[in-house]
Short mmCIF file of C-alpha atoms in Angstrom, two decimals:
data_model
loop_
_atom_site.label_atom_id
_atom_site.label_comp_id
_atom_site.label_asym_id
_atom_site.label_seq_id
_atom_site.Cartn_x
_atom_site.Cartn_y
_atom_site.Cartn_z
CA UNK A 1 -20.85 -10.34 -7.13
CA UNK A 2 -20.52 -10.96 -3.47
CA UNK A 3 -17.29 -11.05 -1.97
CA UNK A 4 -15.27 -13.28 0.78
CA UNK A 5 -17.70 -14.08 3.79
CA UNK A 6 -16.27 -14.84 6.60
CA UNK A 7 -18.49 -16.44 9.69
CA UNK A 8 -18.30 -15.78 12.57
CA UNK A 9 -17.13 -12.11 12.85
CA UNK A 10 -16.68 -12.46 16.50
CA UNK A 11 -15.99 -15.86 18.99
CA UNK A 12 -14.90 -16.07 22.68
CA UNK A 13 -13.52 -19.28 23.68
CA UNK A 14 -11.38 -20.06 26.76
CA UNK A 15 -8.35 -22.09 26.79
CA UNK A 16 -8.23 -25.61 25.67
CA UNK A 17 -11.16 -25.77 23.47
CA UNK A 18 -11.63 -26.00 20.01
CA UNK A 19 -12.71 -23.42 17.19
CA UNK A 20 -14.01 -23.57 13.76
CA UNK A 21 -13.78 -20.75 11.73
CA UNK A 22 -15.91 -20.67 7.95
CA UNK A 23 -15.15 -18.70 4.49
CA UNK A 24 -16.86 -18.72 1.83
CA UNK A 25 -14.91 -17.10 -1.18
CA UNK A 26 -15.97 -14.94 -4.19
CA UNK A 27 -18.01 -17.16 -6.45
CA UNK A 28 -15.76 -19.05 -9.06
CA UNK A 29 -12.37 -18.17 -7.09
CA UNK A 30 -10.80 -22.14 -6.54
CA UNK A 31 -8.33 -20.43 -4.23
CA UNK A 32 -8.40 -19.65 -0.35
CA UNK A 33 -5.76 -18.24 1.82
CA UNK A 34 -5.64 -17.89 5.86
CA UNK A 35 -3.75 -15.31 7.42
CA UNK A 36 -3.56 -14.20 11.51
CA UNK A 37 -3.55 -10.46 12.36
CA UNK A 38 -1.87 -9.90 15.72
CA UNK A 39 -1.37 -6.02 16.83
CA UNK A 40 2.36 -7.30 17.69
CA UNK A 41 3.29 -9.74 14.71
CA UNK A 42 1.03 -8.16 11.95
CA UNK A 43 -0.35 -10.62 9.00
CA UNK A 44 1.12 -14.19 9.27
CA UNK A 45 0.33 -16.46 6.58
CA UNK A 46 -1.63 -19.79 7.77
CA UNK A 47 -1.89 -21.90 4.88
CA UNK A 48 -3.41 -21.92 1.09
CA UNK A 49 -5.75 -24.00 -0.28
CA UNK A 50 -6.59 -24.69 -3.75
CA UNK A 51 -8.56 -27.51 -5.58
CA UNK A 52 -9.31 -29.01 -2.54
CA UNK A 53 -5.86 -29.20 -1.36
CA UNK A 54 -3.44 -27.62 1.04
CA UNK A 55 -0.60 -25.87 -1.45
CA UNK A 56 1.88 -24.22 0.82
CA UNK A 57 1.86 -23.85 4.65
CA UNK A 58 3.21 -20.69 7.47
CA UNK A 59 4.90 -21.57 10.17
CA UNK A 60 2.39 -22.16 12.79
CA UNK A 61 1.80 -25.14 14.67
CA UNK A 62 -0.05 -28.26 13.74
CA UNK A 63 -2.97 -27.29 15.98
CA UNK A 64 -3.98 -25.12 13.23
CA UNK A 65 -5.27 -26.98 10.40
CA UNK A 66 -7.73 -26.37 7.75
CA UNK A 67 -9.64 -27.66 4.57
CA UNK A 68 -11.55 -26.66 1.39
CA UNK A 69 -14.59 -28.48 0.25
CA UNK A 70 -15.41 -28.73 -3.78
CA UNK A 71 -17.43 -26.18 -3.79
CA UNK A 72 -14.30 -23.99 -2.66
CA UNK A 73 -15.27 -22.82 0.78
CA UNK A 74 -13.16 -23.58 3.55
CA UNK A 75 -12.83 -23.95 7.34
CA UNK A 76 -10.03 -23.57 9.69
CA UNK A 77 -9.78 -25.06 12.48
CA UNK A 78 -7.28 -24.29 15.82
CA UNK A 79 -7.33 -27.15 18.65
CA UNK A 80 -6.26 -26.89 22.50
CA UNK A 81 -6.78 -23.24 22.20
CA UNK A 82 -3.87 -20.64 23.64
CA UNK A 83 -4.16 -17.03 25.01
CA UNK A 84 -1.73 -16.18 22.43
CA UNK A 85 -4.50 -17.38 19.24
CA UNK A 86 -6.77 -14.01 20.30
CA UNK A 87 -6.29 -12.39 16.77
CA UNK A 88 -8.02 -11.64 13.61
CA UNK A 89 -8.44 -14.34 11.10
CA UNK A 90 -8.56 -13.42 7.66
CA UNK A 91 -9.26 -15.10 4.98
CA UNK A 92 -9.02 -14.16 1.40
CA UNK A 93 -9.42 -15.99 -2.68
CA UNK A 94 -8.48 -15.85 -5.63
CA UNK A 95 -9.24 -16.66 -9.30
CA UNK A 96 -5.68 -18.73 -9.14
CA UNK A 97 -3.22 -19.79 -6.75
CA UNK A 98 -1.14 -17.32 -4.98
CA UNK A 99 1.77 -18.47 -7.20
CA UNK A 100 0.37 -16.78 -10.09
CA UNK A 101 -1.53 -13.42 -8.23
CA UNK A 102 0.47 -10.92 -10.52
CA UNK A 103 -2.73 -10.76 -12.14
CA UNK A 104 -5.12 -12.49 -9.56
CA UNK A 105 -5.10 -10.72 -6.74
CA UNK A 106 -6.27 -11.59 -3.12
CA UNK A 107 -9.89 -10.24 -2.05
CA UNK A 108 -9.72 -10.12 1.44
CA UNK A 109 -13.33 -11.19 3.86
CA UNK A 110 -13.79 -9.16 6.74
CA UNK A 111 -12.52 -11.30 9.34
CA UNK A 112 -13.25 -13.45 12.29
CA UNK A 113 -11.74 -11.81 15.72
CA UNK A 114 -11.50 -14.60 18.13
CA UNK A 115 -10.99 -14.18 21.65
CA UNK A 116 -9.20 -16.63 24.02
CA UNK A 117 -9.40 -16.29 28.00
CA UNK B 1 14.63 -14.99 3.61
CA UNK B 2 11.51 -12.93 2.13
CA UNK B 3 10.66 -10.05 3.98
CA UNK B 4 9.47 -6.83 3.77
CA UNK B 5 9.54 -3.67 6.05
CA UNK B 6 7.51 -0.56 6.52
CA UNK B 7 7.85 2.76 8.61
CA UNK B 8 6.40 2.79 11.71
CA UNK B 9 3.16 4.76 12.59
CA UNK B 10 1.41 6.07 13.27
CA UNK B 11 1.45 8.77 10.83
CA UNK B 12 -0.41 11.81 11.60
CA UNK B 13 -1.54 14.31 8.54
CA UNK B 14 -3.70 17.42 8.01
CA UNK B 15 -6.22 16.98 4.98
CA UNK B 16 -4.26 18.13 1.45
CA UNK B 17 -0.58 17.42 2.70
CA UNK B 18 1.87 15.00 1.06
CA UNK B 19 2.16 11.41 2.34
CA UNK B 20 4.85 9.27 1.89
CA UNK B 21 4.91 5.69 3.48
CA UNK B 22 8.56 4.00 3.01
CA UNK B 23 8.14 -0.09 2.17
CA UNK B 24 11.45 -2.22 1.56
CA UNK B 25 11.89 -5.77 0.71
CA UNK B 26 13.98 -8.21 0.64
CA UNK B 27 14.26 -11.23 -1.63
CA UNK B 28 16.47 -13.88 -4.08
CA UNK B 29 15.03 -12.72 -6.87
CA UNK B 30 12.23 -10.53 -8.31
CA UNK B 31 9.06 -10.17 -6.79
CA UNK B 32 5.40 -8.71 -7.37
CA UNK B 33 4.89 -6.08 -4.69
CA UNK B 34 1.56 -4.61 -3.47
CA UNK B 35 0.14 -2.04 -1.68
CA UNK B 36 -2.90 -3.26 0.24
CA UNK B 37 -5.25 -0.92 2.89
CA UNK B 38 -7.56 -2.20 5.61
CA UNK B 39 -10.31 0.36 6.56
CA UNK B 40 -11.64 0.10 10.74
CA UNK B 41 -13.46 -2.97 10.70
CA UNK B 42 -13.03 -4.57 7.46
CA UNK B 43 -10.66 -6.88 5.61
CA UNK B 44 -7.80 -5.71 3.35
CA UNK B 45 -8.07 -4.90 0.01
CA UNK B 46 -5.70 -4.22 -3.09
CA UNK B 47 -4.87 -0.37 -3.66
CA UNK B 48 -1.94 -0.84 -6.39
CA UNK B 49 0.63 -3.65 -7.64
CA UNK B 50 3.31 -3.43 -9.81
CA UNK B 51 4.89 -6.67 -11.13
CA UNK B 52 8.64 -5.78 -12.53
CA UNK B 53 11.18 -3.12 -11.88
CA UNK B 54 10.28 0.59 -12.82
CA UNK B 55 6.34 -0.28 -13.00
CA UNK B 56 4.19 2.24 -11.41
CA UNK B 57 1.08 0.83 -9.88
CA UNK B 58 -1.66 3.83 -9.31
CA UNK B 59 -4.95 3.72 -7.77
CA UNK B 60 -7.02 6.80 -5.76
CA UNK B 61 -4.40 9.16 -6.16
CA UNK B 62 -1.72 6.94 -4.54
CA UNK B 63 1.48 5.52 -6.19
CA UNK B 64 3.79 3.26 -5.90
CA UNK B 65 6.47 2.92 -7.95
CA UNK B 66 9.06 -0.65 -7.80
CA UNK B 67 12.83 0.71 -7.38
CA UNK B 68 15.13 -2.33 -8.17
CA UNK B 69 18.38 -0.42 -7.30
CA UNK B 70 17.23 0.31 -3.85
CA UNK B 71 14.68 -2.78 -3.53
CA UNK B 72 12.45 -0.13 -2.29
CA UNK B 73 8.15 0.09 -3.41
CA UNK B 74 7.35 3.65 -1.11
CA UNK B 75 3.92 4.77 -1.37
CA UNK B 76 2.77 8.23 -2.33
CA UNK B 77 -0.33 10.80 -2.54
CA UNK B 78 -0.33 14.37 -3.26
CA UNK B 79 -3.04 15.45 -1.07
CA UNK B 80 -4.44 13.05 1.55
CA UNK B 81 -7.92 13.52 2.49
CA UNK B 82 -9.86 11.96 5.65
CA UNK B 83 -11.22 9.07 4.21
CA UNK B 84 -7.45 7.77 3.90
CA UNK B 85 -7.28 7.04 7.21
CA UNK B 86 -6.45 3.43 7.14
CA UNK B 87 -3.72 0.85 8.12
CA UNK B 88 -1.95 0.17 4.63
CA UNK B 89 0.25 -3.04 4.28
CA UNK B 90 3.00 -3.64 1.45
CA UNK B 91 3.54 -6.68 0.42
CA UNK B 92 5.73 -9.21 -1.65
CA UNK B 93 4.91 -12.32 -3.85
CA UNK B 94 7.69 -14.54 -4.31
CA UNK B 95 7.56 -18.37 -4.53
CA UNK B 96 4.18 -18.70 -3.95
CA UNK B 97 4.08 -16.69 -0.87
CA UNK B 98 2.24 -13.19 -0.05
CA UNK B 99 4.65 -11.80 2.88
CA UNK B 100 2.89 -8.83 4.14
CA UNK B 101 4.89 -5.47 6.12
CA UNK B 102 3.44 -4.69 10.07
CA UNK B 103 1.15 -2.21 8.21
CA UNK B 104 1.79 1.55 8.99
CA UNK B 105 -1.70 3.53 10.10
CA UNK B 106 -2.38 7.05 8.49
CA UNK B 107 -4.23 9.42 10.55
CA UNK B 108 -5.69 12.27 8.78
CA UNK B 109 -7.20 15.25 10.49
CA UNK B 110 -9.10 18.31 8.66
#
């Protein structure tokens, strides 16, 4: 079974632009989680996504935003760019929501590192 | 609110010695606590869980075991080996969130 597939693994964009980051999660897993991995705040949690819909939500900014297609992959998406956004994106699914991961837990993709200058 | 905490690292071992990596929480009520490890390059994945108080969760020659008394999930190994070398993360599920530790990194030399 393949597992979470994350595209790009690497971006560079400069400040003020857009980016669109892609997952693709393990086949029949309905839901997707975003974290950020900063060397200085460790793993935040973005948002989750299940059935199509956004099911609980960090505390970042609205310039991050994301979505999850019916097939179950999902994109997130970060507008007007910052320095401070260079980090790892991570992206991980599960069989359920993350409400009920006692026995569905989160398999992890490998991550996208974006770069802002 | 929710929040865990780990030592700091990094931690620096010779192969066969005795690791310990110390992992608190803090939450309302009862959570589901994991042990997760992200090799160089890759994404995390799950090592151990443990779901109520007193569970042991045991993968690889690692344990964890979930201490209500001193809200406390510390991981162990007997003899750590070079290809443990890894950031590991605990983390806490409560109310539908996954709140992850700073991660501590294990260095392991022969």
């Amino acid at each position: 079974k393949a597992g979470v597939t994350q595209t790009p693994r690497y971006l560079i964009k400069t400040r003020g632009q857009q980016v669109t980051l892609s997952c693709s999660p393990i086949s029949g897993h309905r839901s997707v989680s975003w974290y950020q991995q900063t060397p200085g705040q460790g793993l935040q949690f973005l948002f989750e996504y299940f059935s199509e819909t956004q099911r609980n939500k960090g505390n970042f900014p609205g310039r991050f935003s994301g979505r999850q297609f019916s097939n179950s992959r999902s994109e997130m998406n970060v507008s007007t760019l910052e320095l401070g956004d260079s980090a790892l994106y991570l992206c991980a699914s599960s069989l359920r929501r993350q409400g009920a991961t006692g026995n569905s837990p989160l398999h992890f993709g490998n991550g996208t590192r974006l770069t802002v200058t | 609110g929710n929040s865990v905490t780990q030592m700091e690292g990094p931690v620096t071992l010779s192969e066969e010695a005795f690791l310990t990596i110390n992992c608190t929480y803090t939450a309302t009520g009862y959570p589901s606590l994991f042990w997760y490890v992200q090799y160089p390059g890759e994404g995390l994945q799950l090592l151990l869980k443990a779901t109520k108080a007193d569970d042991k969760g045991s993968n690889k020659g690692f344990e964890a075991t979930y201490r209500k008394e001193t809200t406390s999930f510390h991981l162990e190994k007997g003899s750590v080996q070079v290809s443990d070398s890894a950031v590991y993360f605990c983390a806490s599920l409560y109310s539908d969130k996954l709140i992850f530790g700073t991660g501590t990194r294990l260095q392991v030399f022969p």
